[in-house]
Short mmCIF file of C-alpha atoms and ligand atoms in Angstrom, two decimals:
data_model
loop_
_atom_site.label_atom_id
_atom_site.label_comp_id
_atom_site.label_asym_id
_atom_site.label_seq_id
_atom_site.Cartn_x
_atom_site.Cartn_y
_atom_site.Cartn_z
CA MET A 262 -18.10 9.11 -74.50
CA VAL A 263 -21.60 9.81 -75.79
CA LYS A 264 -22.58 10.97 -79.31
CA PHE A 265 -24.24 14.32 -79.76
CA ALA A 266 -27.61 12.57 -80.31
CA GLN A 267 -27.39 11.15 -76.80
CA VAL A 268 -27.04 14.54 -75.12
CA LYS A 269 -30.10 15.44 -73.07
CA GLY A 270 -28.99 18.38 -70.91
CA PHE A 271 -26.92 21.54 -70.73
CA LEU A 272 -25.23 22.74 -67.52
CA PHE A 273 -24.41 26.41 -67.53
CA ASP A 274 -21.87 28.51 -65.78
CA LEU A 275 -23.18 32.12 -65.57
CA ASP A 276 -20.49 34.76 -65.08
CA GLY A 277 -18.48 34.97 -68.32
CA VAL A 278 -20.64 32.50 -70.18
CA ILE A 279 -24.14 33.94 -70.19
CA ALA A 280 -23.49 37.36 -68.63
CA ASN A 281 -20.70 39.83 -69.02
CA THR A 282 -20.35 39.85 -65.24
CA SER A 283 -16.91 38.23 -64.84
CA VAL A 284 -15.45 41.65 -65.63
CA TYR A 285 -17.45 43.09 -62.76
CA HIS A 286 -16.27 40.34 -60.37
CA ALA A 287 -12.66 41.05 -61.51
CA LYS A 288 -13.12 44.81 -61.03
CA ALA A 289 -14.37 44.34 -57.44
CA TRP A 290 -11.63 41.82 -56.57
CA HIS A 291 -9.00 44.12 -58.14
CA GLN A 292 -10.25 46.98 -55.94
CA LEU A 293 -9.99 44.75 -52.82
CA ALA A 294 -6.52 43.42 -53.84
CA ASP A 295 -5.30 47.00 -54.12
CA GLU A 296 -6.66 47.73 -50.65
CA LEU A 297 -4.93 44.69 -49.25
CA GLY A 298 -1.64 45.55 -50.98
CA VAL A 299 -1.72 42.54 -53.30
CA THR A 300 -0.50 43.23 -56.87
CA TRP A 301 -3.22 42.44 -59.41
CA THR A 302 -2.13 40.46 -62.43
CA GLU A 303 -3.92 38.81 -65.36
CA ASP A 304 -2.79 35.41 -64.02
CA LEU A 305 -4.42 36.11 -60.63
CA GLY A 306 -7.66 37.27 -62.49
CA ASN A 307 -7.69 33.95 -64.38
CA GLN A 308 -7.11 31.91 -61.17
CA LEU A 309 -10.11 33.57 -59.55
CA LYS A 310 -12.54 32.98 -62.37
CA GLY A 311 -15.28 30.52 -61.38
CA VAL A 312 -14.05 30.27 -57.80
CA GLY A 313 -16.38 30.98 -54.89
CA ARG A 314 -16.24 34.17 -52.69
CA MET A 315 -14.16 32.98 -49.69
CA ASP A 316 -11.95 30.75 -51.84
CA SER A 317 -11.28 33.70 -54.07
CA LEU A 318 -10.25 35.89 -51.09
CA ASN A 319 -7.99 33.13 -49.81
CA LEU A 320 -6.37 32.84 -53.28
CA ILE A 321 -5.73 36.62 -53.35
CA LEU A 322 -4.12 36.56 -49.90
CA LYS A 323 -2.04 33.54 -50.82
CA TYR A 324 -0.94 35.19 -54.07
CA GLY A 325 0.29 38.20 -52.00
CA GLY A 326 1.94 36.01 -49.34
CA LYS A 327 -0.62 37.34 -46.81
CA GLU A 328 -2.51 34.10 -46.06
CA ASN A 329 -1.79 34.31 -42.29
CA ASP A 330 -2.31 38.04 -41.80
CA TYR A 331 -6.07 38.10 -41.14
CA THR A 332 -8.58 36.46 -38.79
CA GLU A 333 -11.62 34.61 -40.20
CA ASP A 334 -13.82 37.57 -39.03
CA GLU A 335 -11.65 40.05 -40.90
CA LYS A 336 -11.75 37.88 -44.02
CA ILE A 337 -15.57 37.69 -43.87
CA LYS A 338 -15.65 41.47 -43.65
CA TYR A 339 -13.34 41.86 -46.73
CA ALA A 340 -15.49 39.36 -48.69
CA GLU A 341 -18.64 41.33 -47.77
CA GLU A 342 -16.97 44.53 -48.88
CA LYS A 343 -16.08 42.91 -52.26
CA ASN A 344 -19.70 41.81 -52.57
CA ASP A 345 -21.07 45.22 -51.80
CA ASN A 346 -18.87 46.72 -54.52
CA TYR A 347 -19.95 43.96 -56.92
CA LEU A 348 -23.61 44.62 -56.17
CA LYS A 349 -23.14 48.28 -56.88
CA LEU A 350 -21.71 47.32 -60.29
CA LEU A 351 -24.84 45.14 -60.89
CA ASP A 352 -27.18 48.05 -60.24
CA THR A 353 -27.41 48.91 -63.97
CA LEU A 354 -27.22 45.28 -65.21
CA ASP A 355 -29.80 44.54 -67.87
CA LYS A 356 -30.37 42.41 -71.02
CA SER A 357 -27.64 44.37 -72.87
CA GLU A 358 -25.04 42.45 -70.77
CA ILE A 359 -26.05 39.11 -72.12
CA LEU A 360 -22.98 37.82 -73.97
CA PRO A 361 -23.29 37.63 -77.83
CA GLY A 362 -25.49 34.80 -79.04
CA MET A 363 -26.34 33.34 -75.62
CA GLU A 364 -29.95 34.41 -75.45
CA ASP A 365 -30.64 32.75 -78.86
CA PHE A 366 -28.62 29.71 -77.80
CA ILE A 367 -30.58 29.20 -74.62
CA LYS A 368 -33.93 29.72 -76.39
CA ASP A 369 -32.85 27.18 -79.04
CA LEU A 370 -32.06 24.67 -76.38
CA ALA A 371 -35.48 25.14 -74.82
CA ALA A 372 -37.13 24.89 -78.21
CA HIS A 373 -35.33 21.54 -78.77
CA HIS A 374 -36.49 20.33 -75.30
CA TYR A 375 -33.06 20.02 -73.81
CA LEU A 376 -33.04 20.19 -69.99
CA ILE A 377 -31.07 23.22 -68.62
CA SER A 378 -29.55 23.71 -65.25
CA LEU A 379 -27.39 26.36 -63.71
CA ALA A 380 -23.99 25.53 -62.22
CA SER A 381 -22.77 28.88 -61.01
CA SER A 382 -20.61 29.36 -57.93
CA SER A 383 -22.21 32.75 -57.44
CA LYS A 384 -24.69 33.41 -54.68
CA ASN A 385 -25.86 36.34 -56.73
CA SER A 386 -26.75 34.21 -59.75
CA PRO A 387 -30.58 34.26 -59.16
CA LEU A 388 -30.47 38.08 -59.13
CA VAL A 389 -28.34 38.18 -62.29
CA LEU A 390 -30.62 35.72 -64.20
CA GLU A 391 -33.71 37.79 -63.22
CA LYS A 392 -32.06 40.99 -64.32
CA LEU A 393 -31.16 39.45 -67.71
CA GLY A 394 -34.71 38.09 -68.15
CA LEU A 395 -33.48 34.50 -68.58
CA ALA A 396 -34.52 32.82 -65.33
CA GLN A 397 -37.54 31.16 -66.92
CA TYR A 398 -35.42 29.02 -69.26
CA PHE A 399 -33.71 27.14 -66.41
CA ASP A 400 -35.34 23.89 -65.35
CA GLU A 401 -33.15 23.70 -62.30
CA LYS A 402 -30.43 25.63 -60.41
CA VAL A 403 -27.76 24.34 -58.01
CA ASP A 404 -27.63 26.52 -54.88
CA PRO A 405 -23.84 27.01 -54.32
CA ALA A 406 -24.46 27.49 -50.56
CA THR A 407 -25.41 23.79 -50.34
CA LEU A 408 -22.10 22.49 -51.76
CA LYS A 409 -19.24 21.01 -49.73
CA HIS A 410 -16.66 21.91 -52.32
CA GLY A 411 -16.40 24.70 -54.93
CA LYS A 412 -14.97 24.52 -58.48
CA PRO A 413 -12.56 22.98 -59.46
CA ASP A 414 -14.17 20.14 -57.44
CA PRO A 415 -16.69 18.26 -59.63
CA GLU A 416 -19.52 18.51 -57.03
CA ILE A 417 -21.41 21.46 -58.67
CA TYR A 418 -21.50 19.79 -62.16
CA THR A 419 -22.38 16.40 -60.75
CA ARG A 420 -25.30 18.05 -58.90
CA ALA A 421 -26.29 20.17 -61.90
CA ALA A 422 -26.83 16.89 -63.90
CA GLU A 423 -28.49 15.09 -60.92
CA VAL A 424 -31.11 17.86 -60.39
CA LEU A 425 -32.18 17.28 -64.03
CA ASN A 426 -32.36 13.50 -63.33
CA LEU A 427 -29.65 12.99 -65.86
CA LYS A 428 -26.19 11.33 -65.76
CA PRO A 429 -23.31 13.87 -66.26
CA GLU A 430 -22.36 11.76 -69.33
CA GLU A 431 -25.69 12.87 -70.91
CA CYS A 432 -24.81 16.51 -70.41
CA ILE A 433 -22.68 19.27 -71.85
CA GLY A 434 -21.22 21.89 -69.43
CA LEU A 435 -20.24 25.37 -70.57
CA GLU A 436 -17.45 27.32 -68.87
CA ASP A 437 -15.21 30.37 -69.31
CA ALA A 438 -12.96 29.40 -66.34
CA SER A 439 -10.13 26.92 -66.04
CA ALA A 440 -11.47 25.85 -62.55
CA GLY A 441 -14.88 25.29 -64.13
CA VAL A 442 -13.56 23.14 -66.95
CA THR A 443 -11.72 20.97 -64.38
CA SER A 444 -15.00 20.66 -62.45
CA ILE A 445 -16.98 19.64 -65.57
CA ASN A 446 -14.30 17.04 -66.59
CA GLY A 447 -14.28 15.58 -63.05
CA SER A 448 -18.06 15.11 -63.21
CA GLY A 449 -17.91 13.20 -66.47
CA ALA A 450 -19.89 15.65 -68.53
CA ILE A 451 -18.57 17.04 -71.84
CA SER A 452 -16.78 20.28 -71.37
CA VAL A 453 -17.10 23.30 -73.59
CA GLY A 454 -14.50 26.03 -72.86
CA ILE A 455 -15.35 29.52 -74.02
CA GLY A 456 -12.38 31.92 -74.22
CA ASP A 457 -8.60 31.65 -74.62
CA PRO A 458 -7.95 28.01 -75.66
CA LYS A 459 -4.50 28.23 -74.01
CA VAL A 460 -6.08 28.89 -70.59
CA LEU A 461 -8.95 26.40 -71.23
CA HIS A 462 -6.79 23.67 -72.87
CA GLU A 463 -8.33 20.92 -70.72
CA ALA A 464 -11.76 21.37 -72.34
CA ASP A 465 -13.16 18.75 -74.72
CA ILE A 466 -14.37 21.49 -77.08
CA ASN A 467 -13.06 25.02 -77.37
CA PHE A 468 -14.74 28.16 -78.71
CA ASN A 469 -13.04 31.57 -78.80
CA ASP A 470 -16.18 33.43 -77.77
CA THR A 471 -19.91 33.05 -77.00
CA SER A 472 -21.01 33.94 -80.48
CA GLU A 473 -19.62 30.60 -81.77
CA VAL A 474 -21.67 28.55 -79.32
CA THR A 475 -24.55 27.07 -81.27
CA LEU A 476 -26.05 23.57 -81.31
CA ASP A 477 -24.73 23.11 -84.90
CA ASN A 478 -21.19 24.13 -83.90
CA ILE A 479 -21.18 21.84 -80.85
CA LYS A 480 -22.41 18.97 -82.98
CA LYS A 481 -19.71 19.62 -85.61
CA GLU A 482 -16.99 19.66 -82.91
CA MET A 483 -18.29 16.49 -81.30
CA ASP A 484 -18.48 14.70 -84.59
CA LYS A 485 -14.89 15.76 -85.36
CA LYS A 486 -13.70 14.34 -82.09
CA LYS A 487 -15.80 11.23 -82.49
CA PHE A 488 -17.38 11.37 -79.01
C1 LIG B 271 -18.31 32.86 -60.08
C2 LIG B 271 -17.46 33.98 -60.56
O1 LIG B 271 -19.36 32.61 -60.95
O2 LIG B 271 -18.88 33.22 -58.81
C3 LIG B 271 -16.42 34.36 -59.51
O3 LIG B 271 -16.78 33.50 -61.73
C4 LIG B 271 -17.05 34.66 -58.21
O4 LIG B 271 -15.66 35.48 -60.00
C5 LIG B 271 -17.94 33.52 -57.79
O5 LIG B 271 -16.12 35.00 -57.18
C6 LIG B 271 -18.72 33.72 -56.43
O6 LIG B 271 -19.66 34.80 -56.66
P1 LIG B 271 -20.47 35.53 -55.49
O7 LIG B 271 -21.39 36.40 -56.33
O8 LIG B 271 -21.22 34.45 -54.73
O9 LIG B 271 -19.51 36.26 -54.70
MG1 LIG B 272 -17.57 31.84 -65.29
#
């Protein structure tokens, strides 16, 4: 494992790490689950975090024992319906929905000349970053439509390092989702889990919330663990 001084890049999840949008995704999926007759639980909500659109719908149907009840065309329509509801929730999205400390953290990274890329599963991520006024800080973005496998597969974090011309080992990935932490770990990057440490127990470093995420705190945690 690398030392903090060898880190050159940061790979960011978006929903639930930079933007308070994971609650909007959850709201829109909850609405669809109700319509499909699948009981919504906190556990289901956690399973969906970080997971792409069609994979999320398939998880909901499986959770409700309904995985064989719909054709592919019907599933596409349900996924579109969820996205329409999500987009309505984004209508009023602005800078106030940047999670605590994250704007300063991203600016600090840019000021220290770290390379920054986006590793979000969301096809709506360019829109969200624009609305938050943060798009200009990202050197590169992975387009989730170009991936063969979604999180928890490592592909997205492997690519997020590659597009910066870095090795994953030279990068730190930040996630609020268990599937995302698994993805970072599989790529070889250092994983920072933000949120409930019980849910994110696989992460190399844990913070309870985004306000704790600073370069100093990451360095302290890495020094403690002797990366
Ligand atoms: C992830 C979210 O970032 O993107 C998931 O954590 C969401 O909740 C996924 O399902 C896909 O997003 P979209 O916007 O492409 O449907
Ligand atoms: Mg997330």
